[in-house]
Amino acid sequence: MLGSGGREHALAWKLAQSPACAKLYAAPGNPGIGEEAELVSLDAGDHAAVVQFCAGNAVDLVVVGPEAPLVDGLADSLRNAGVAVFGPSKLAAQLEGSKGFTKDLCERANIPTAGYVRTTSYDQAKSVLDRFEAPYVLKADGLAAGKGVVIAETRAEAEAALEDMFGGAFGAAGAEVVIEEFLRGEEASFFALTDGSAILPFGSAQDHKRVGEGDTGPNTGGMGAYSPATVLTAELQAQVIREIIEPTVRTMAAEGMPYSGVLYAGLMLTEKGPQLIEYNCRFGDPECQVLMTRLESDLTEILMACAEGRLSEAEAQFSDDTALTVVMAANGYPGTPDKGGAIDLGTSETNGAKVFHAGTVLRDGQLLANGGRVLNVTARGPNVTAAQAAAYDAVDAISFPSGFCRRDIGWREVERESVL
């Protein structure tokens, strides 16, 4: 397995539970992943080294956690070497690697999404704003670590954001900017696995992107999540598969870039029905943590079936429980995080909670913060209210003086449950 964050810890934890997983390697991993797998030093950007390691260690399946190696074509290099891999090809990974690519695909396949214009210069983008009303949705076209979206409330804010984007605030990701119509509704995430033809629904979730309580402040990679998303009813999920997932899989295959892996659809539930906000070509982070906590089926068997083109044989069973995860981040995040802070997990896992490591390192036996998002404290319960209480009980058992978390993860669903 490739990756080093909380998503990868959750995947490693679930993969290691499988009888089909005789040996699990992780590169580069983290201290939490090291409890589930043998950590190896490999650079996912060095395709030849990854292929060589797989050949020398009789690796049957590679699970690529983060998006960057997929957009870089690592899955192609592995497949060309005869190694089974869970993750899309470079062409197919454009669904996440380019916002404009996905919007154009939606237009060709008649997939419901917000109106948009692709722009390649500040002057062009500034003039395109005339076609839209505030608030303005501005998206850096390329990969920007989940932070390349700006929702500007005023024209002046939009112009300033565009100047930043084209001025290099997001590096190469901002060389092109997609300007979109603002969609109103509630956001939810839907996951489906596909091998290019078969589709296996794989759960739903809702996350909290803003750093501050009440969903305020700047966007982050995600401050917490819960699954399932009850607003995404069985009827709505069937509609999402029919109107969004199936046309995507069908069109990608027809255009010579069949998609194999997980399709993570970010949705807006509008008055007109579900509309696609964006696709990700990997599991969400921290959505993966709550999905894996609820998954009752053998993950290794499912991902191998997907990689080998026999996904139609697989089933995915999830617990009826709710899972909720709280992100503990280093002070300063999402700006410059305060790294090096000491962490003591204490008794956080004694009552059924699970702490997934996202940005940690061990030095001289001491667990330290080593990133922006540091821990994902995850718990289950019969509903969001119960899962939230269990997760915060675990949070309160952790000593992390240089860290912080939101105290309201799941607040919308808790409010809904309080009036039932």
Coordinates of C-alpha atoms in Angstrom, one line a residue:
M1 CA 0.0 0.0 0.0
L2 CA 1.3 3.5 -0.9
G3 CA 0.7 6.5 1.2
S4 CA 1.3 8.0 4.7
G5 CA -1.9 9.6 5.9
G6 CA -5.0 8.9 7.9
R7 CA -6.8 7.4 4.8
E8 CA -3.9 5.0 4.3
H9 CA -3.9 4.0 8.0
A10 CA -7.6 3.2 7.7
L11 CA -7.0 1.1 4.6
A12 CA -4.0 -0.7 6.1
W13 CA -6.0 -1.5 9.2
K14 CA -8.8 -3.0 7.2
L15 CA -6.6 -4.8 4.7
A16 CA -4.6 -6.4 7.5
Q17 CA -7.8 -7.9 8.9
S18 CA -8.3 -10.1 5.8
P19 CA -7.3 -13.7 5.8
A20 CA -6.3 -13.1 2.1
C21 CA -3.6 -10.6 3.2
A22 CA -0.6 -12.8 4.2
K23 CA 1.8 -9.9 4.2
L24 CA 1.2 -6.2 4.0
Y25 CA 3.9 -3.6 3.1
A26 CA 3.3 0.1 3.3
A27 CA 5.4 2.9 1.8
P28 CA 6.3 5.2 3.4
G29 CA 3.6 4.7 6.0
N30 CA 3.5 6.3 9.5
P31 CA 3.7 5.0 13.1
G32 CA 0.1 3.9 13.1
I33 CA 0.4 2.1 9.8
G34 CA 3.5 0.5 11.2
E35 CA 1.3 -1.4 13.6
E36 CA -0.5 -3.0 10.7
A37 CA 2.2 -3.4 8.0
E38 CA 5.9 -3.6 7.4
L39 CA 7.1 -0.1 6.5
V40 CA 9.4 0.3 3.5
S41 CA 11.2 3.3 2.1
L42 CA 9.8 3.9 -1.4
D43 CA 9.2 7.0 -3.4
A44 CA 5.8 6.6 -5.3
G45 CA 7.2 9.0 -7.9
D46 CA 9.9 6.5 -8.8
H47 CA 7.8 4.1 -10.8
A48 CA 10.7 1.8 -11.6
A49 CA 11.6 1.4 -7.9
V50 CA 8.0 0.6 -7.0
V51 CA 7.8 -2.0 -9.8
Q52 CA 11.1 -3.5 -8.8
F53 CA 10.0 -3.8 -5.2
C54 CA 6.8 -5.5 -6.2
A55 CA 8.6 -8.0 -8.4
G56 CA 11.2 -8.7 -5.7
N57 CA 8.7 -9.3 -2.9
A58 CA 5.9 -11.2 -4.8
V59 CA 3.4 -8.4 -4.3
D60 CA 0.0 -9.5 -5.6
L61 CA -1.9 -6.2 -5.2
V62 CA -0.9 -2.5 -4.9
V63 CA -3.4 -0.2 -3.3
V64 CA -2.6 3.5 -4.1
G65 CA -3.9 5.7 -1.4
P66 CA -3.3 9.3 -2.5
E67 CA -4.2 11.0 -5.8
A68 CA -0.9 12.4 -6.9
P69 CA 0.7 9.0 -7.9
L70 CA -2.4 8.1 -9.8
V71 CA -2.5 11.4 -11.8
D72 CA 1.2 10.7 -12.4
G73 CA 0.4 7.4 -14.1
L74 CA 1.8 5.0 -11.4
A75 CA -1.1 2.5 -12.0
D76 CA -0.1 2.3 -15.7
S77 CA 3.5 1.5 -14.8
L78 CA 2.4 -1.3 -12.5
R79 CA -0.2 -2.8 -14.9
N80 CA 2.4 -2.7 -17.7
A81 CA 4.7 -4.8 -15.4
G82 CA 1.9 -7.3 -14.7
V83 CA 1.1 -6.1 -11.2
A84 CA -2.5 -5.8 -10.1
V85 CA -3.3 -2.4 -8.8
F86 CA -6.3 -0.7 -7.2
G87 CA -6.5 2.8 -8.8
P88 CA -7.2 4.3 -12.2
S89 CA -4.9 4.9 -15.1
K90 CA -3.3 8.3 -15.8
L91 CA -6.0 9.1 -18.4
A92 CA -8.8 8.1 -16.2
A93 CA -7.3 9.9 -13.2
Q94 CA -7.9 13.2 -15.0
L95 CA -11.3 13.0 -13.4
E96 CA -9.5 14.4 -10.3
G97 CA -6.4 15.8 -11.9
S98 CA -8.3 18.4 -14.0
K99 CA -11.6 20.1 -13.0
G100 CA -12.0 21.2 -16.5
F101 CA -11.7 17.7 -17.9
T102 CA -14.5 16.5 -15.5
K103 CA -16.8 19.4 -16.4
D104 CA -16.3 18.7 -20.1
L105 CA -17.1 15.0 -19.5
C106 CA -20.3 16.0 -17.7
E107 CA -21.3 18.1 -20.6
R108 CA -20.7 15.3 -23.1
A109 CA -22.4 12.7 -20.9
N110 CA -25.3 14.9 -19.8
I111 CA -24.4 14.5 -16.2
P112 CA -26.1 17.1 -13.9
T113 CA -23.5 19.7 -12.7
A114 CA -23.1 23.4 -12.2
G115 CA -22.7 25.7 -15.3
Y116 CA -19.1 26.6 -15.8
V117 CA -16.4 28.3 -18.0
R118 CA -12.8 27.3 -18.3
T119 CA -10.3 30.2 -18.2
T120 CA -6.6 30.4 -18.8
S121 CA -5.7 34.0 -17.9
Y122 CA -6.6 36.5 -15.3
D123 CA -8.0 39.0 -17.8
Q124 CA -10.2 36.3 -19.4
A125 CA -11.4 35.1 -16.0
K126 CA -12.2 38.6 -14.8
S127 CA -14.4 39.2 -17.8
V128 CA -16.1 35.8 -17.4
L129 CA -17.2 36.8 -14.0
D130 CA -19.8 39.0 -15.7
R131 CA -21.7 35.8 -16.7
F132 CA -22.1 34.7 -13.1
E133 CA -23.8 36.0 -9.9
A134 CA -22.3 36.1 -6.4
P135 CA -21.2 34.1 -4.7
Y136 CA -18.5 33.1 -7.2
V137 CA -17.1 29.5 -7.3
L138 CA -13.4 29.5 -8.4
K139 CA -11.5 26.3 -8.8
A140 CA -7.9 25.7 -9.6
D141 CA -7.9 23.2 -12.4
G142 CA -5.2 20.9 -11.1
L143 CA -4.4 19.1 -7.8
A144 CA -4.2 21.5 -4.9
A145 CA -4.3 19.2 -1.9
G146 CA -8.0 19.8 -1.4
K147 CA -7.6 23.6 -1.0
G148 CA -7.9 24.8 -4.6
V149 CA -11.5 26.0 -4.3
V150 CA -12.5 29.5 -3.4
I151 CA -16.1 30.7 -2.8
A152 CA -16.0 34.5 -3.1
E153 CA -18.9 36.4 -1.7
T154 CA -18.2 39.6 -3.7
R155 CA -16.8 40.6 -7.1
A156 CA -13.8 42.2 -5.4
E157 CA -13.0 39.0 -3.5
A158 CA -13.4 37.0 -6.7
E159 CA -11.0 39.2 -8.6
A160 CA -8.4 39.0 -5.7
A161 CA -8.7 35.2 -5.6
L162 CA -8.2 35.0 -9.4
E163 CA -5.2 37.2 -9.1
D164 CA -3.8 34.9 -6.5
M165 CA -4.6 31.7 -8.5
F166 CA -3.0 32.9 -11.7
G167 CA -0.2 34.5 -9.7
G168 CA 0.9 31.1 -8.5
A169 CA -0.8 30.6 -5.2
F170 CA -1.6 27.0 -6.2
G171 CA 1.4 26.4 -8.4
A172 CA 0.8 24.7 -11.7
A173 CA -2.7 23.7 -10.5
G174 CA -3.8 27.3 -11.0
A175 CA -2.6 27.7 -14.6
E176 CA -6.2 27.2 -15.5
V177 CA -9.2 28.2 -13.4
V178 CA -12.8 26.9 -13.7
I179 CA -15.5 29.4 -12.8
E180 CA -18.7 27.8 -11.8
E181 CA -22.3 28.6 -11.0
F182 CA -22.9 28.5 -7.2
L183 CA -25.1 25.5 -6.3
R184 CA -27.4 25.8 -3.2
G185 CA -28.3 22.8 -1.1
E186 CA -26.6 20.3 1.2
E187 CA -23.3 18.6 0.3
A188 CA -22.8 14.8 0.6
S189 CA -20.3 12.3 -0.7
F190 CA -21.1 9.0 -2.5
F191 CA -18.6 6.3 -3.2
A192 CA -18.7 3.6 -5.8
L193 CA -16.1 1.0 -7.0
T194 CA -15.9 0.1 -10.6
D195 CA -13.6 -2.1 -12.8
G196 CA -14.6 -0.2 -15.9
S197 CA -18.0 -2.0 -16.4
A198 CA -19.4 -3.3 -13.1
I199 CA -20.3 -0.8 -10.4
L200 CA -20.4 -1.6 -6.6
P201 CA -21.9 1.1 -4.4
F202 CA -19.6 1.7 -1.5
G203 CA -21.3 4.0 1.0
S204 CA -21.9 7.6 1.7
A205 CA -20.6 10.3 4.0
Q206 CA -20.6 13.9 4.9
D207 CA -17.6 15.9 5.9
H208 CA -16.7 19.3 7.4
K209 CA -14.2 21.2 5.2
R210 CA -14.0 24.5 7.1
V211 CA -11.5 24.9 9.9
G212 CA -13.9 26.6 12.3
E213 CA -16.9 25.5 14.2
G214 CA -20.3 26.1 12.5
D215 CA -18.5 25.5 9.2
T216 CA -16.6 28.9 9.3
G217 CA -13.1 29.9 8.3
P218 CA -10.9 28.8 5.5
N219 CA -11.2 25.4 3.7
T220 CA -9.1 22.5 4.8
G221 CA -8.5 19.0 3.6
G222 CA -11.3 18.0 6.1
M223 CA -11.8 18.5 9.8
G224 CA -14.1 15.5 10.4
A225 CA -16.7 13.3 8.8
Y226 CA -19.5 10.8 9.5
S227 CA -21.1 7.9 7.6
P228 CA -23.7 7.2 6.4
A229 CA -25.1 10.5 5.1
T230 CA -28.8 10.0 5.9
V231 CA -29.7 12.9 3.6
L232 CA -28.5 10.7 0.7
T233 CA -31.5 8.4 0.9
A234 CA -31.7 5.0 -0.9
E235 CA -33.8 6.7 -3.6
L236 CA -31.3 9.5 -4.1
Q237 CA -28.4 7.0 -4.2
A238 CA -30.1 5.1 -6.9
Q239 CA -30.6 8.4 -8.8
V240 CA -26.9 9.3 -8.3
I241 CA -25.9 5.9 -9.7
R242 CA -28.2 6.2 -12.7
E243 CA -27.6 9.9 -13.6
I244 CA -24.0 10.4 -12.5
I245 CA -21.9 7.2 -11.9
E246 CA -23.2 5.0 -14.7
P247 CA -22.8 7.7 -17.4
T248 CA -19.3 8.4 -16.2
V249 CA -18.2 4.8 -16.3
R250 CA -19.9 4.2 -19.7
T251 CA -18.5 7.4 -21.3
M252 CA -14.9 6.8 -20.0
A253 CA -15.0 3.2 -21.3
A254 CA -16.4 4.4 -24.7
E255 CA -13.7 7.0 -25.0
G256 CA -10.8 4.6 -24.5
M257 CA -10.0 5.4 -20.9
P258 CA -11.9 2.8 -18.8
Y259 CA -12.0 3.7 -15.1
S260 CA -10.9 1.2 -12.5
G261 CA -10.8 2.1 -8.8
V262 CA -13.0 4.2 -6.6
L263 CA -15.2 7.0 -7.8
Y264 CA -15.7 9.5 -5.0
A265 CA -18.5 11.8 -6.1
G266 CA -18.8 15.1 -4.2
L267 CA -22.5 16.0 -4.6
M268 CA -24.8 19.0 -4.0
L269 CA -28.4 17.9 -3.2
T270 CA -30.3 20.7 -4.9
E271 CA -34.0 21.4 -5.5
K272 CA -33.4 20.0 -9.0
G273 CA -31.9 16.8 -7.6
P274 CA -28.3 15.6 -7.0
Q275 CA -25.6 17.5 -9.0
L276 CA -21.9 16.6 -9.3
I277 CA -19.6 19.1 -7.7
E278 CA -16.4 17.2 -8.4
Y279 CA -14.9 13.7 -8.6
N280 CA -11.9 12.3 -6.7
C281 CA -10.1 9.3 -7.9
R282 CA -9.2 7.9 -4.4
F283 CA -11.0 7.5 -1.1
G284 CA -11.7 10.7 0.8
D285 CA -9.7 11.7 3.8
P286 CA -11.2 11.6 6.4
E287 CA -14.2 9.9 4.7
C288 CA -12.3 6.7 4.2
Q289 CA -11.8 6.4 8.0
V290 CA -15.5 6.3 8.6
L291 CA -16.2 4.0 5.7
M292 CA -13.6 1.5 6.8
T293 CA -14.9 1.6 10.4
R294 CA -18.4 0.6 9.1
L295 CA -17.2 -1.9 6.4
E296 CA -17.9 -5.5 7.4
S297 CA -16.8 -7.2 4.2
D298 CA -13.2 -8.3 3.3
L299 CA -11.6 -5.3 1.8
T300 CA -8.6 -7.2 0.3
E301 CA -11.0 -9.5 -1.6
I302 CA -13.0 -6.6 -2.9
L303 CA -10.1 -4.5 -4.1
M304 CA -8.5 -7.5 -5.7
A305 CA -11.7 -8.3 -7.5
C306 CA -11.8 -4.7 -8.7
A307 CA -8.2 -4.8 -9.9
E308 CA -8.7 -8.1 -11.8
G309 CA -11.9 -6.9 -13.6
R310 CA -14.3 -9.2 -11.7
L311 CA -16.0 -6.7 -9.5
S312 CA -19.4 -8.2 -10.4
E313 CA -18.4 -11.1 -8.1
A314 CA -17.9 -8.9 -5.0
E315 CA -20.3 -7.6 -2.3
A316 CA -19.8 -4.8 0.2
Q317 CA -21.7 -5.1 3.5
F318 CA -21.7 -2.1 5.9
S319 CA -22.8 -1.9 9.5
D320 CA -26.0 0.0 10.2
D321 CA -24.1 1.9 12.8
T322 CA -22.9 5.5 12.3
A323 CA -19.2 6.1 12.3
L324 CA -17.8 9.6 13.1
T325 CA -14.2 10.8 13.0
V326 CA -12.8 14.0 14.5
V327 CA -9.6 15.4 13.0
M328 CA -7.0 16.7 15.6
A329 CA -4.8 19.2 13.8
A330 CA -1.6 21.0 14.7
N331 CA -2.0 24.7 15.8
G332 CA -1.6 26.9 12.7
Y333 CA -3.4 24.6 10.3
P334 CA -4.5 25.1 7.5
G335 CA -1.7 27.7 7.4
T336 CA 1.8 26.7 8.7
P337 CA 1.3 23.9 11.2
D338 CA 3.1 23.7 14.5
K339 CA 5.1 20.5 14.0
G340 CA 6.9 18.6 16.7
G341 CA 4.3 18.7 19.4
A342 CA 4.2 15.7 21.8
I343 CA 1.2 13.4 21.7
D344 CA 0.0 10.9 24.3
L345 CA -2.9 8.8 23.1
G346 CA -3.7 7.7 26.7
T347 CA -6.8 5.6 27.1
S348 CA -8.4 6.9 23.9
E349 CA -8.9 3.5 22.3
T350 CA -10.1 1.6 25.4
N351 CA -13.9 2.0 24.7
G352 CA -14.0 0.9 21.1
A353 CA -12.7 4.1 19.5
K354 CA -9.9 3.9 16.9
V355 CA -7.3 6.6 16.4
F356 CA -5.9 6.7 12.9
H357 CA -2.6 8.4 12.4
A358 CA -2.5 11.1 9.8
G359 CA 0.6 13.2 10.4
T360 CA 2.7 11.6 13.1
V361 CA 6.3 10.5 13.6
L362 CA 8.1 8.5 16.3
R363 CA 11.3 10.0 17.7
D364 CA 13.1 8.3 20.5
G365 CA 9.9 6.5 21.4
Q366 CA 7.9 9.7 21.6
L367 CA 4.9 10.3 19.3
L368 CA 5.1 13.7 17.7
A369 CA 3.0 15.8 15.3
N370 CA 4.4 15.8 11.8
G371 CA 1.9 17.5 9.7
G372 CA -1.3 19.7 9.6
R373 CA -3.9 17.1 10.2
V374 CA -2.4 14.8 12.8
L375 CA -4.9 12.3 14.2
N376 CA -8.4 11.0 13.2
V377 CA -10.3 10.0 16.3
T378 CA -13.0 7.6 15.2
A379 CA -15.9 5.9 16.9
R380 CA -19.2 4.1 16.2
G381 CA -22.7 4.4 17.6
P382 CA -26.3 3.7 16.7
N383 CA -26.7 7.2 15.4
V384 CA -24.6 10.4 14.9
T385 CA -25.3 11.7 18.3
A386 CA -24.0 8.6 20.0
A387 CA -21.0 8.3 17.7
Q388 CA -20.2 11.9 18.2
A389 CA -20.2 11.5 22.0
A390 CA -18.0 8.4 21.8
A391 CA -15.5 10.2 19.5
Y392 CA -15.2 13.2 21.7
D393 CA -14.8 11.0 24.8
A394 CA -11.8 9.5 23.0
V395 CA -10.5 13.0 22.0
D396 CA -10.6 14.1 25.6
A397 CA -8.4 11.1 26.6
I398 CA -5.6 12.3 24.3
S399 CA -2.9 14.8 25.4
F400 CA -1.9 17.0 22.5
P401 CA -1.2 20.5 23.9
S402 CA -0.1 22.0 20.5
G403 CA -3.2 20.7 18.7
F404 CA -6.8 21.5 18.3
C405 CA -10.1 20.1 16.9
R406 CA -13.6 21.2 16.1
R407 CA -16.1 20.3 18.8
D408 CA -19.1 20.2 16.5
I409 CA -18.5 17.4 13.9
G410 CA -21.8 16.1 12.8
W411 CA -23.7 19.1 14.1
R412 CA -26.3 19.2 11.3
E413 CA -27.3 15.5 11.8
V414 CA -27.3 15.9 15.6
E415 CA -29.8 18.7 15.2
R416 CA -31.9 16.6 12.9
E417 CA -31.8 13.7 15.3
S418 CA -32.8 15.9 18.2
V419 CA -36.2 16.7 16.7
L420 CA -37.1 13.1 15.8

